Every structure is written in C-alpha cells, then in structure tokens.
Short mmCIF file of C-alpha atoms in Angstrom, two decimals:
data_model
loop_
_atom_site.label_atom_id
_atom_site.label_comp_id
_atom_site.label_asym_id
_atom_site.label_seq_id
_atom_site.Cartn_x
_atom_site.Cartn_y
_atom_site.Cartn_z
CA MET A 1 -0.06 0.04 0.05
CA LYS A 2 1.35 3.17 -1.07
CA LEU A 3 1.73 5.92 1.69
CA ARG A 4 0.10 9.27 0.74
CA TRP A 5 1.80 12.17 1.88
CA ASN A 6 -0.08 15.58 2.29
CA PRO A 7 1.13 17.88 -0.69
CA ILE A 8 1.95 20.56 1.47
CA VAL A 9 4.15 18.61 3.71
CA LYS A 10 5.88 17.26 0.30
CA LYS A 11 6.41 20.48 -1.19
CA ASP A 12 7.80 22.19 1.93
CA LEU A 13 10.26 19.29 2.65
CA GLN A 14 11.67 19.72 -0.76
CA VAL A 15 12.24 23.07 -0.67
CA ALA A 16 14.05 22.82 2.62
CA ALA A 17 16.06 19.97 1.62
CA ARG A 18 17.39 21.76 -1.32
CA SER A 19 18.21 24.91 0.74
CA MET A 20 21.57 25.43 2.44
CA ARG A 21 19.52 27.21 5.51
CA LEU A 22 18.57 23.72 6.77
CA SER A 23 22.29 22.66 6.86
CA TRP A 24 23.32 25.66 8.46
CA GLY A 25 20.59 25.28 11.04
CA LEU A 26 21.64 21.84 11.84
CA PHE A 27 25.00 22.97 12.34
CA ALA A 28 24.00 25.71 14.66
CA TYR A 29 21.62 23.20 16.59
CA GLU A 30 24.63 20.94 17.21
CA ALA A 31 26.86 23.45 18.13
CA VAL A 32 24.60 24.68 20.62
CA LEU A 33 23.99 21.35 22.05
CA THR A 34 27.62 20.56 22.30
CA MET A 35 28.33 23.67 24.46
CA VAL A 36 25.61 23.07 26.58
CA PHE A 37 26.89 19.51 27.02
CA LEU A 38 30.24 20.77 27.76
CA LEU A 39 29.28 23.30 30.24
CA ALA A 40 26.91 20.89 31.96
CA LEU A 41 29.75 18.56 32.11
CA ALA A 42 32.17 20.91 33.35
CA ILE A 43 29.72 22.15 36.14
CA ILE A 44 29.08 18.63 37.16
CA GLN A 45 32.83 17.86 37.50
CA GLN A 46 33.46 20.93 39.50
CA VAL A 47 30.67 20.36 41.78
CA SER A 48 31.47 16.67 42.65
CA GLY A 49 35.26 17.69 43.15
CA SER A 50 34.34 20.59 45.66
CA PHE A 51 35.04 19.99 49.52
CA TYR A 52 31.29 19.55 50.49
CA SER A 53 30.76 16.85 47.95
CA ASN A 54 31.73 13.21 48.18
CA GLY A 55 33.50 13.06 44.87
CA ASN A 56 31.03 10.70 43.14
CA VAL A 57 30.70 12.27 39.56
CA TYR A 58 28.96 9.29 37.95
CA GLY A 59 26.18 9.80 40.49
CA ARG A 60 25.38 13.48 39.01
CA LEU A 61 25.63 12.68 35.34
CA ILE A 62 22.07 11.61 35.11
CA TYR A 63 21.41 15.38 35.41
CA LEU A 64 22.58 15.63 31.74
CA PHE A 65 19.36 14.07 30.58
CA PRO A 66 17.34 17.10 31.73
CA VAL A 67 19.64 19.77 31.02
CA LEU A 68 20.21 18.79 27.27
CA SER A 69 16.50 18.04 27.05
CA ILE A 70 15.61 21.57 28.31
CA ALA A 71 18.13 22.97 25.87
CA GLN A 72 16.20 21.27 23.12
CA VAL A 73 12.93 22.37 24.30
CA CYS A 74 13.90 26.11 24.54
CA ILE A 75 15.40 26.10 20.99
CA VAL A 76 12.17 24.08 19.52
CA ALA A 77 10.11 26.73 21.10
CA LEU A 78 11.85 29.82 19.81
CA ILE A 79 12.40 28.45 16.03
CA VAL A 80 8.88 26.94 15.19
CA PRO A 81 6.94 30.22 15.44
CA VAL A 82 9.59 31.63 12.97
CA ILE A 83 8.94 28.74 10.61
CA THR A 84 5.22 28.59 10.61
CA ALA A 85 4.62 32.30 11.25
CA SER A 86 5.49 32.77 7.48
CA ALA A 87 3.59 29.95 6.37
CA ILE A 88 0.48 31.78 5.08
CA SER A 89 1.29 35.15 5.22
CA GLY A 90 4.71 34.36 3.05
CA GLU A 91 2.62 32.93 0.63
CA ARG A 92 0.20 36.13 0.43
CA GLU A 93 3.70 38.02 -0.14
CA ARG A 94 4.64 35.73 -2.85
CA GLN A 95 1.21 35.83 -4.28
CA THR A 96 0.70 32.30 -4.48
CA PHE A 97 -2.15 32.39 -1.55
CA ASP A 98 -5.17 32.24 -3.97
CA ILE A 99 -3.33 29.69 -6.19
CA MET A 100 -3.10 27.17 -3.23
CA LEU A 101 -6.87 27.84 -2.34
CA THR A 102 -7.78 26.61 -5.91
CA THR A 103 -6.17 23.11 -5.23
CA CYS A 104 -8.54 20.20 -4.16
CA MET A 105 -7.33 20.48 -0.63
CA SER A 106 -9.48 21.54 1.99
CA PRO A 107 -8.30 24.55 4.18
CA PHE A 108 -7.94 22.30 7.20
CA SER A 109 -5.49 20.14 5.20
CA ILE A 110 -3.53 23.23 3.93
CA ILE A 111 -3.19 24.02 7.87
CA LEU A 112 -2.24 20.53 8.86
CA GLY A 113 0.30 20.10 6.17
CA LYS A 114 2.05 23.49 7.15
CA VAL A 115 2.14 22.43 10.69
CA GLY A 116 3.03 18.95 10.05
CA SER A 117 6.05 20.03 7.71
CA ALA A 118 7.20 22.11 10.68
CA VAL A 119 6.93 19.21 12.92
CA LEU A 120 8.97 17.06 10.54
CA ARG A 121 11.63 19.72 10.23
CA ILE A 122 12.00 20.06 14.02
CA LEU A 123 12.48 16.14 14.17
CA PHE A 124 15.20 16.48 11.70
CA PHE A 125 17.00 18.65 14.33
CA VAL A 126 16.15 16.26 17.00
CA VAL A 127 17.24 13.17 15.39
CA ALA A 128 20.70 15.16 14.62
CA GLY A 129 21.09 15.77 18.25
CA MET A 130 20.51 12.13 19.00
CA PRO A 131 24.23 11.45 19.20
CA ILE A 132 25.15 14.16 22.04
CA MET A 133 21.80 12.93 23.85
CA ALA A 134 23.41 9.20 23.61
CA LEU A 135 26.21 10.39 25.96
CA ALA A 136 23.81 11.33 28.56
CA PHE A 137 22.23 7.99 28.66
CA VAL A 138 25.63 6.09 28.22
CA VAL A 139 27.39 7.78 31.12
CA GLY A 140 24.24 8.48 33.22
CA GLY A 141 22.72 5.27 33.15
CA LEU A 142 19.39 6.25 32.17
CA SER A 143 16.82 4.10 30.55
CA TRP A 144 16.51 4.41 26.72
CA SER A 145 12.60 4.56 26.94
CA TYR A 146 13.39 7.88 28.49
CA LEU A 147 14.39 9.34 25.24
CA PHE A 148 11.39 7.95 23.24
CA TYR A 149 9.12 9.70 25.71
CA PHE A 150 11.27 12.97 25.22
CA VAL A 151 10.62 12.65 21.66
CA LEU A 152 6.98 12.56 22.12
CA THR A 153 6.60 15.48 24.03
CA ILE A 154 9.02 17.28 21.58
CA ILE A 155 6.41 16.40 18.85
CA LEU A 156 3.84 17.80 21.07
CA LEU A 157 5.32 21.09 21.73
CA SER A 158 6.26 21.47 18.08
CA VAL A 159 2.47 20.89 17.40
CA LEU A 160 1.37 23.52 19.82
CA SER A 161 3.85 26.22 18.55
CA GLY A 162 3.29 25.29 15.26
CA SER A 163 -0.62 25.88 15.60
CA ILE A 164 0.37 29.26 17.27
CA GLY A 165 2.50 30.09 14.47
CA ILE A 166 -0.06 29.17 11.68
CA LEU A 167 -3.08 30.85 13.24
CA CYS A 168 -0.86 34.17 13.28
CA SER A 169 0.15 33.73 9.83
CA SER A 170 -3.27 33.28 8.99
CA ILE A 171 -4.58 36.57 10.79
CA CYS A 172 -1.51 38.80 9.77
CA ARG A 173 -0.73 40.11 6.41
CA ARG A 174 3.11 40.12 6.79
CA SER A 175 5.47 37.57 8.33
CA ILE A 176 7.20 39.80 10.68
CA THR A 177 3.90 40.70 12.11
CA ALA A 178 2.99 37.15 12.45
CA VAL A 179 6.22 36.30 14.14
CA ILE A 180 5.57 39.06 16.83
CA LEU A 181 1.85 38.03 17.58
CA SER A 182 3.15 34.51 18.03
CA TYR A 183 5.22 35.31 20.75
CA VAL A 184 2.58 37.32 22.23
CA PHE A 185 0.37 33.93 22.25
CA TYR A 186 3.40 32.42 23.78
CA PHE A 187 3.16 35.06 26.68
CA VAL A 188 -0.27 34.30 27.22
CA ILE A 189 0.06 30.74 27.39
CA TYR A 190 3.30 30.49 29.45
CA VAL A 191 2.86 33.44 31.80
CA LEU A 192 -0.65 34.70 32.19
CA THR A 193 -1.78 30.94 33.02
CA PHE A 194 -0.07 31.63 36.41
CA PHE A 195 -2.04 34.38 37.21
CA PRO A 196 -5.50 33.01 38.31
CA MET A 197 -3.36 30.76 40.81
CA LEU A 198 -1.48 33.72 42.09
CA LEU A 199 -4.35 35.83 42.50
CA GLU A 200 -6.26 33.36 44.45
CA TYR A 201 -3.09 32.52 46.51
CA LEU A 202 -2.66 36.37 47.19
CA PHE A 203 -6.38 37.32 47.92
CA THR A 204 -7.41 34.23 50.09
CA THR A 205 -6.58 33.31 53.47
CA GLY A 206 -4.25 30.67 54.30
CA GLY A 207 -2.91 30.35 50.82
CA TRP A 208 -5.76 28.59 49.21
CA MET A 209 -5.41 28.12 45.58
CA GLY A 210 -8.36 25.93 44.77
CA GLU A 211 -8.98 25.00 41.37
CA SER A 212 -7.13 27.90 39.66
CA MET A 213 -4.04 25.65 39.03
CA LEU A 214 -5.97 23.85 36.56
CA PHE A 215 -4.95 26.61 34.12
CA LEU A 216 -1.59 25.24 34.35
CA LEU A 217 -2.76 22.33 32.60
CA PHE A 218 -2.22 24.37 29.34
CA ASN A 219 1.21 25.73 30.31
CA PRO A 220 3.87 23.79 28.50
CA ILE A 221 6.63 24.91 31.49
CA ILE A 222 4.53 23.01 34.18
CA PHE A 223 4.11 19.96 31.57
CA TYR A 224 7.79 19.61 31.08
CA GLU A 225 8.72 20.27 34.97
CA GLU A 226 5.95 17.58 35.61
CA PHE A 227 7.61 15.14 33.10
CA PHE A 228 11.24 15.37 34.28
CA MET A 229 9.97 15.01 37.93
CA GLN A 230 8.30 11.84 37.06
CA LEU A 231 11.18 10.44 35.20
CA MET A 232 14.03 11.34 37.34
CA THR A 233 12.04 10.93 40.99
CA GLY A 234 8.74 9.07 40.27
CA GLU A 235 7.07 11.99 42.07
CA SER A 236 4.49 14.64 41.21
CA LEU A 237 5.77 18.17 41.00
CA PHE A 238 2.90 19.39 43.18
CA GLY A 239 3.65 16.97 45.73
CA VAL A 240 0.10 16.76 47.18
CA GLU A 241 -0.18 13.98 49.75
CA GLY A 242 -2.50 13.15 52.32
CA SER A 243 -6.48 13.37 52.10
CA ASN A 244 -6.58 17.00 53.72
CA MET A 245 -7.16 19.22 50.70
CA ALA A 246 -7.46 22.25 52.58
CA ARG A 247 -4.22 21.86 54.35
CA ASN A 248 -2.27 21.38 51.06
CA GLY A 249 -4.05 24.45 49.51
CA VAL A 250 -5.60 22.90 46.53
CA GLY A 251 -9.20 21.80 45.16
CA PHE A 252 -10.66 18.62 44.68
CA LEU A 253 -9.73 18.32 41.17
CA THR A 254 -6.18 19.63 41.40
CA TYR A 255 -5.69 17.06 44.20
CA TYR A 256 -6.80 13.94 42.37
CA LEU A 257 -4.97 15.11 39.03
CA SER A 258 -1.60 15.34 40.98
CA GLN A 259 -1.80 11.61 42.02
CA GLY A 260 0.62 9.61 40.16
CA LYS A 261 0.96 10.32 36.36
CA VAL A 262 -2.44 11.77 35.97
CA TRP A 263 -1.62 15.40 35.86
CA LEU A 264 1.22 14.68 32.96
CA PHE A 265 -1.30 12.92 30.64
CA SER A 266 -4.20 15.24 31.55
CA SER A 267 -1.61 18.25 30.61
CA ALA A 268 -0.73 16.84 27.54
CA ALA A 269 -4.19 16.23 26.23
CA CYS A 270 -5.14 19.94 27.15
CA ILE A 271 -2.10 21.16 25.23
CA PHE A 272 -2.98 19.07 22.16
CA ILE A 273 -6.77 20.18 22.40
CA LEU A 274 -5.38 23.83 22.61
CA ALA A 275 -3.29 23.19 19.30
CA PHE A 276 -6.08 21.30 17.42
CA LEU A 277 -8.31 24.44 18.49
CA PHE A 278 -5.86 26.93 17.10
CA MET A 279 -5.58 24.94 13.96
CA LEU A 280 -9.42 24.95 13.41
CA ALA A 281 -9.38 28.66 14.12
CA ALA A 282 -6.47 29.11 11.56
CA ALA A 283 -8.52 26.68 8.96
CA TRP A 284 -11.56 28.76 9.57
CA LYS A 285 -9.59 32.21 8.84
CA VAL A 286 -8.22 31.03 5.63
CA ASN A 287 -11.29 29.61 4.05
CA PRO A 288 -12.32 31.52 1.15
CA MET A 289 -15.99 31.14 2.09
CA HIS A 290 -15.67 33.13 5.29
CA SER A 291 -13.44 35.80 3.84
CA SER A 292 -15.63 36.25 0.89
CA SER A 293 -18.79 36.41 3.28
CA GLY A 294 -16.51 39.11 5.26
CA ARG A 295 -16.15 41.17 2.51
CA ARG A 296 -19.82 41.35 1.30
CA ARG A 297 -20.67 42.45 4.64
CA LYS A 298 -18.27 45.51 4.75
CA LYS A 299 -19.44 46.23 1.18
#
C-alpha cells in the first residue's frame, strides 16, 4: 500500500532540503547542544570535586539528560513560530496564496500540512542531536525509553508551537507581524496561566489556590517540569499528599490530578486540544468562503 503524503508537507520538505539554510541550521543546533553538554559536564565535575561533595561524579551525570532536554525544548519553542509564522503570510507576500486555495485540498488540510512540515523539520533537528543525547544516557545510566518519551513531548510541543504560528500567519498579512504575534500568544500561554493561581493565593486567607491551578494544565513549562519530575524521581511536581486538601491548599480536581501520572497525561491532552483548536481557527480564517462573506458584509 502506497503511503499518501500531504502535498503541502511534500513540497515544503523538498524546498527545505534543497536549501543550505537547513544545513546551517542543523550545524548551529549541534553546536549549541555541544556547548550546553560541555558546560553542564564542567559544572558537574566542579561540583563533584568540591569540598562538600563526596566526589562521586557518576551519580550526577544523570542530570545531563534534563539539561540537554531543556536546551532542546527552548530551541524548538523559539524556532517553530519563526518557521510557521510565514507559512500563510509568506504565501500572500509571494502572491501564491490564492493559487493554493484553488487546489482540491481543504483549508484544514492546508493548515495540517503546514504544521506537519514544521514538525518534521523539527524532528530532523532532534534526530541530529541524538548522538549528543546518547552520551547522557551512556554515562548517566538512564533507560533508553526516556529518550522515546522525550521525543513524544517534543512532537507535542512542536504541534502546539506550529499551531500558534500558523494561526498568527493566517491572521496577519506580513510575516514579521505574525512572528511578533506568535510570541504574544506565547506570553499568554506561558506566563498569564500563572495569574489565576497567584491572585487566588494572594487574596485568600491561608494561601488557598483551589482549582485555579487547573489553568496550568495548558502551560508547557509546568508540563515539562512534571515530565522530568516523573522520570527522575517518580513523584509529582505538586507533591500533594494526604487527604486534607484544605491543608494542601488545592481543590478537589487538582488534588486527584496530582496523583501519579494523571496530571502529566491530562496536561498533554489539554495542550493537544489547544493546538487543535488553534488549527481549526486558522483553517476557518483561511477559508475563502468565510473571507468572501466578510467582504460582502463590509460592502
């Protein structure tokens, strides 16, 4: 059975493969990871050789995995909006957007293809960084299944970042404006989701946070902190124990979501749903039927 590729994915990957920009990007990605690895290794050796340490450097090499993983997460979070923010607005600037809409592909297929091509390009970078990541597993004694789980989380983050970029690209006419708007969305998701919890903590007696922590299910920062906590220690980031929820300062749902790996999987589902909604909004925006109806109302 022949595998059917999305034509947008096939075209974007062919264009990217023929450009030297991809090669230089891979080189820069590897260089940054190498510097992070050497810097982390030097810090671990220095800490292990200090007066207050027992000198066991091998016991601390396990921390190379979260350090290298966080470095890759930061790189992906920064470059994916740049890749996808020009996906639709760039087509408008090159005056090829109307031609793309005349194809047999639906608006959602076009959006899905643009996001899919961005995710596959990110996977090129992740696979290229595998040899450096493998050093952390060889000297750190970690299970190789952790690397598989990390790749899955990178795909999830790429889908979210790509959906944000493609939505902003469908809204804005210029690529630079779409990039700026993408980072505004980043600020809302990464920073403002903390506000309900902070406000409830400050304005209630006894530091009660209640269910306001549920907004953090959409926050990738908390997702990755919970991910590394579960892998490295087997415990939840929130550390909610006991049956006295009032003493722990959390609500009923937050208490039960913080048990085991429930929060991790719930957060992954919320992030995926949010990305799917962004892609639906982008497809609605690029749909010529909606745009034409909007023009008729203005007339």
